mmCIF file of C-alpha atoms and ligand atoms in Angstrom:
data_model
loop_
_atom_site.group_PDB
_atom_site.id
_atom_site.type_symbol
_atom_site.label_atom_id
_atom_site.label_comp_id
_atom_site.label_asym_id
_atom_site.label_seq_id
_atom_site.Cartn_x
_atom_site.Cartn_y
_atom_site.Cartn_z
ATOM 1 C CA MET A 1 10.936 -12.392 49.676
ATOM 2 C CA ASP A 2 14.674 -12.025 49.845
ATOM 3 C CA ARG A 3 16.704 -9.982 47.440
ATOM 4 C CA ARG A 4 17.844 -12.971 45.355
ATOM 5 C CA SER A 5 14.308 -14.261 44.651
ATOM 6 C CA PHE A 6 13.154 -10.713 43.988
ATOM 7 C CA LEU A 7 15.866 -10.358 41.331
ATOM 8 C CA LEU A 8 14.984 -13.774 39.831
ATOM 9 C CA GLY A 9 11.353 -12.811 39.713
ATOM 10 C CA SER A 10 12.212 -9.551 38.058
ATOM 11 C CA ALA A 11 14.352 -11.332 35.489
ATOM 12 C CA ALA A 12 11.533 -13.780 34.725
ATOM 13 C CA ILE A 13 9.118 -10.930 34.189
ATOM 14 C CA ALA A 14 11.626 -9.194 31.923
ATOM 15 C CA VAL A 15 12.032 -12.353 29.860
ATOM 16 C CA LEU A 16 8.283 -12.828 29.590
ATOM 17 C CA ALA A 17 7.793 -9.208 28.591
ATOM 18 C CA GLY A 18 10.518 -9.633 25.977
ATOM 19 C CA LEU A 19 8.775 -12.701 24.564
ATOM 20 C CA VAL A 20 5.430 -10.933 24.333
ATOM 21 C CA LEU A 21 7.049 -7.951 22.698
ATOM 22 C CA SER A 22 9.005 -9.999 20.176
ATOM 23 C CA ARG A 23 5.841 -11.923 19.263
ATOM 24 C CA ARG A 24 4.073 -8.675 18.619
ATOM 25 C CA LEU A 25 6.935 -7.397 16.499
ATOM 26 C CA ASN A 26 6.932 -10.664 14.540
ATOM 27 C CA ILE A 27 3.318 -10.075 13.495
ATOM 28 C CA SER A 28 4.253 -6.880 11.656
ATOM 29 C CA ALA A 29 7.698 -8.059 10.580
ATOM 30 C CA PRO A 30 6.888 -9.188 7.001
ATOM 31 C CA ALA A 31 5.761 -5.729 5.921
ATOM 32 C CA LEU A 32 8.570 -3.958 7.703
ATOM 33 C CA ALA A 33 11.168 -6.414 6.410
ATOM 34 C CA GLU A 34 10.163 -5.947 2.795
ATOM 35 C CA ASP A 35 13.096 -4.397 0.917
ATOM 36 C CA PHE A 36 12.334 -1.712 -1.640
ATOM 37 C CA GLU A 37 14.646 -0.426 -4.380
ATOM 38 C CA VAL A 38 13.597 3.151 -3.729
ATOM 39 C CA THR A 39 13.707 4.309 -0.096
ATOM 40 C CA LYS A 40 13.470 7.806 1.294
ATOM 41 C CA THR A 41 12.911 9.397 4.676
ATOM 42 C CA ASP A 42 9.516 10.873 5.428
ATOM 43 C CA ALA A 43 11.057 14.341 5.004
ATOM 44 C CA GLN A 44 12.357 13.448 1.539
ATOM 45 C CA TRP A 45 8.958 12.040 0.517
ATOM 46 C CA ARG A 46 7.191 15.149 1.787
ATOM 47 C CA ALA A 47 9.512 17.275 -0.324
ATOM 48 C CA ILE A 48 8.456 15.602 -3.557
ATOM 49 C CA LEU A 49 4.812 14.638 -2.878
ATOM 50 C CA SER A 50 1.674 16.726 -2.412
ATOM 51 C CA PRO A 51 0.256 16.451 1.158
ATOM 52 C CA ALA A 52 -2.590 14.298 -0.194
ATOM 53 C CA ALA A 53 -0.243 11.990 -2.106
ATOM 54 C CA PHE A 54 2.051 11.680 0.962
ATOM 55 C CA ALA A 55 -0.930 10.725 3.145
ATOM 56 C CA VAL A 56 -1.991 7.972 0.730
ATOM 57 C CA LEU A 57 1.398 6.645 -0.458
ATOM 58 C CA ARG A 58 3.299 6.790 2.848
ATOM 59 C CA GLN A 59 0.539 6.647 5.484
ATOM 60 C CA GLU A 60 -2.043 4.395 3.754
ATOM 61 C CA ASP A 61 -4.688 7.085 3.754
ATOM 62 C CA THR A 62 -7.645 6.797 1.350
ATOM 63 C CA GLU A 63 -8.674 9.666 -0.919
ATOM 64 C CA PRO A 64 -12.382 10.723 -0.875
ATOM 65 C CA PRO A 65 -14.321 8.713 -3.475
ATOM 66 C CA GLY A 66 -15.025 10.603 -6.687
ATOM 67 C CA SER A 67 -12.186 12.997 -6.104
ATOM 68 C CA SER A 68 -9.712 11.771 -8.698
ATOM 69 C CA PRO A 69 -9.472 13.343 -12.139
ATOM 70 C CA LEU A 70 -8.149 10.013 -13.337
ATOM 71 C CA LEU A 71 -11.675 8.546 -13.051
ATOM 72 C CA ASN A 72 -12.341 10.280 -16.372
ATOM 73 C CA GLU A 73 -9.013 9.373 -17.950
ATOM 74 C CA HIS A 74 -9.824 7.161 -20.940
ATOM 75 C CA ARG A 75 -6.820 7.661 -23.178
ATOM 76 C CA THR A 76 -4.402 4.829 -24.018
ATOM 77 C CA GLY A 77 -1.306 4.822 -21.797
ATOM 78 C CA ASN A 78 0.095 3.736 -18.447
ATOM 79 C CA PHE A 79 -0.591 4.828 -14.913
ATOM 80 C CA HIS A 80 2.644 5.318 -12.925
ATOM 81 C CA CYS A 81 3.361 5.260 -9.184
ATOM 82 C CA ALA A 82 3.342 8.945 -8.080
ATOM 83 C CA GLY A 83 6.148 8.154 -5.690
ATOM 84 C CA CYS A 84 8.837 6.579 -7.866
ATOM 85 C CA ASP A 85 7.325 6.785 -11.430
ATOM 86 C CA LEU A 86 7.224 2.969 -11.950
ATOM 87 C CA ALA A 87 4.501 2.051 -14.469
ATOM 88 C CA VAL A 88 1.997 0.036 -12.400
ATOM 89 C CA TYR A 89 -1.282 -0.184 -14.392
ATOM 90 C CA ALA A 90 -2.119 -0.148 -18.089
ATOM 91 C CA SER A 91 -5.143 1.738 -19.471
ATOM 92 C CA ALA A 92 -6.290 -1.512 -21.152
ATOM 93 C CA THR A 93 -7.071 -2.991 -17.677
ATOM 94 C CA LYS A 94 -8.985 0.032 -16.363
ATOM 95 C CA PHE A 95 -12.711 -0.271 -15.896
ATOM 96 C CA ASP A 96 -15.505 1.739 -14.335
ATOM 97 C CA SER A 97 -16.314 0.084 -11.007
ATOM 98 C CA HIS A 98 -18.737 2.900 -9.942
ATOM 99 C CA THR A 99 -16.942 3.029 -6.595
ATOM 100 C CA GLY A 100 -15.466 6.472 -7.054
ATOM 101 C CA TRP A 101 -11.860 5.149 -7.265
ATOM 102 C CA PRO A 102 -9.876 4.332 -10.403
ATOM 103 C CA SER A 103 -10.141 0.550 -10.827
ATOM 104 C CA PHE A 104 -8.131 -2.017 -12.723
ATOM 105 C CA TRP A 105 -8.548 -5.731 -13.162
ATOM 106 C CA GLU A 106 -4.802 -6.396 -13.303
ATOM 107 C CA ALA A 107 -1.511 -4.703 -12.491
ATOM 108 C CA LEU A 108 1.387 -4.615 -14.938
ATOM 109 C CA PRO A 109 3.815 -7.556 -14.579
ATOM 110 C CA ASN A 110 6.186 -7.227 -11.576
ATOM 111 C CA ALA A 111 4.770 -3.796 -10.682
ATOM 112 C CA VAL A 112 3.020 -4.265 -7.364
ATOM 113 C CA GLY A 113 3.205 -6.175 -4.097
ATOM 114 C CA THR A 114 0.461 -7.064 -1.664
ATOM 115 C CA LYS A 115 0.071 -7.620 2.021
ATOM 116 C CA VAL A 116 -2.754 -8.493 4.415
ATOM 117 C CA ASP A 117 -4.354 -5.390 5.897
ATOM 118 C CA SER A 118 -6.400 -6.042 9.024
ATOM 119 C CA SER A 119 -7.237 -2.400 9.790
ATOM 120 C CA LEU A 120 -10.833 -1.010 10.115
ATOM 121 C CA LEU A 121 -12.050 -4.398 11.502
ATOM 122 C CA MET A 122 -11.729 -5.956 8.039
ATOM 123 C CA THR A 123 -9.269 -8.265 6.395
ATOM 124 C CA ARG A 124 -8.315 -6.768 3.063
ATOM 125 C CA THR A 125 -5.510 -7.186 0.561
ATOM 126 C CA GLU A 126 -3.365 -4.036 0.486
ATOM 127 C CA VAL A 127 -1.539 -3.278 -2.767
ATOM 128 C CA HIS A 128 1.586 -1.182 -3.033
ATOM 129 C CA CYS A 129 4.267 -0.182 -5.557
ATOM 130 C CA ARG A 130 6.867 -2.950 -5.885
ATOM 131 C CA ARG A 131 9.695 -0.442 -6.225
ATOM 132 C CA CYS A 132 9.080 2.158 -3.462
ATOM 133 C CA GLY A 133 6.494 0.467 -1.270
ATOM 134 C CA GLY A 134 4.065 3.351 -1.741
ATOM 135 C CA HIS A 135 0.479 2.408 -0.808
ATOM 136 C CA LEU A 136 -1.757 2.395 -3.882
ATOM 137 C CA GLY A 137 -5.036 0.879 -2.625
ATOM 138 C CA HIS A 138 -6.638 -2.543 -2.127
ATOM 139 C CA VAL A 139 -7.458 -5.597 -4.217
ATOM 140 C CA PHE A 140 -10.913 -7.255 -4.051
ATOM 141 C CA ASP A 141 -12.321 -10.423 -5.582
ATOM 142 C CA ASP A 142 -15.387 -8.816 -7.181
ATOM 143 C CA GLY A 143 -13.739 -7.564 -10.371
ATOM 144 C CA PRO A 144 -14.684 -8.286 -14.006
ATOM 145 C CA PRO A 145 -13.216 -10.994 -16.317
ATOM 146 C CA PRO A 146 -10.662 -12.126 -17.125
ATOM 147 C CA THR A 147 -9.126 -11.975 -13.631
ATOM 148 C CA GLY A 148 -12.162 -11.348 -11.404
ATOM 149 C CA LYS A 149 -9.971 -8.922 -9.429
ATOM 150 C CA ARG A 150 -10.713 -5.293 -8.668
ATOM 151 C CA HIS A 151 -7.656 -3.188 -7.894
ATOM 152 C CA CYS A 152 -9.288 -0.249 -6.140
ATOM 153 C CA ILE A 153 -6.616 2.479 -6.445
ATOM 154 C CA ASN A 154 -6.273 5.983 -5.091
ATOM 155 C CA GLY A 155 -5.887 8.277 -8.069
ATOM 156 C CA VAL A 156 -3.646 10.633 -6.132
ATOM 157 C CA ALA A 157 -1.107 7.774 -5.880
ATOM 158 C CA LEU A 158 -0.879 7.648 -9.690
ATOM 159 C CA THR A 159 0.223 9.804 -12.586
ATOM 160 C CA PHE A 160 -0.996 9.109 -16.105
ATOM 161 C CA ARG A 161 1.268 8.960 -19.162
ATOM 162 C CA PRO A 162 -0.591 8.806 -22.463
ATOM 163 C CA VAL A 163 0.995 6.835 -25.275
ATOM 164 C CA ALA A 164 1.711 9.085 -28.253
ATOM 165 C CA ALA A 165 -0.675 8.192 -31.062
HETATM 166 ZN ZN1 ZN B 201 6.666 3.589 -6.440
#
């Protein structure tokens, strides 16, 4: 092999590697490309969130089932994103799913976004805050009427604001 064909071969390999890489990047592009009104660096999020809330909201961790005090929250009011304080779920749509996670059959209008989550060898629908992108939980199709949806939400990603009676 002379120097010229070696260089051509190297160039071809580089182009192929670039194609493979760009294809991989394209797969995750929709989530990364999503624009959020509220954006902060990890350091800024850590400064305002508890370690547990940071792990869920910013790293898509899942809180231990049965751990959220909000499981027993039955007052009238709204549940807000713990990251940016956007109201995301209303108490009227909360139900007891017996899963150990606060569950809702519908989000408030224009409050959440979803994406396909293929982690843990499953295909699930991930749900996050529309305004800051904070991970809230997942949506399943085994919920009660009227939507048949079950928004399975980490309580640590929410704060509750009761409506004054
Ligand atoms: Zn938010």
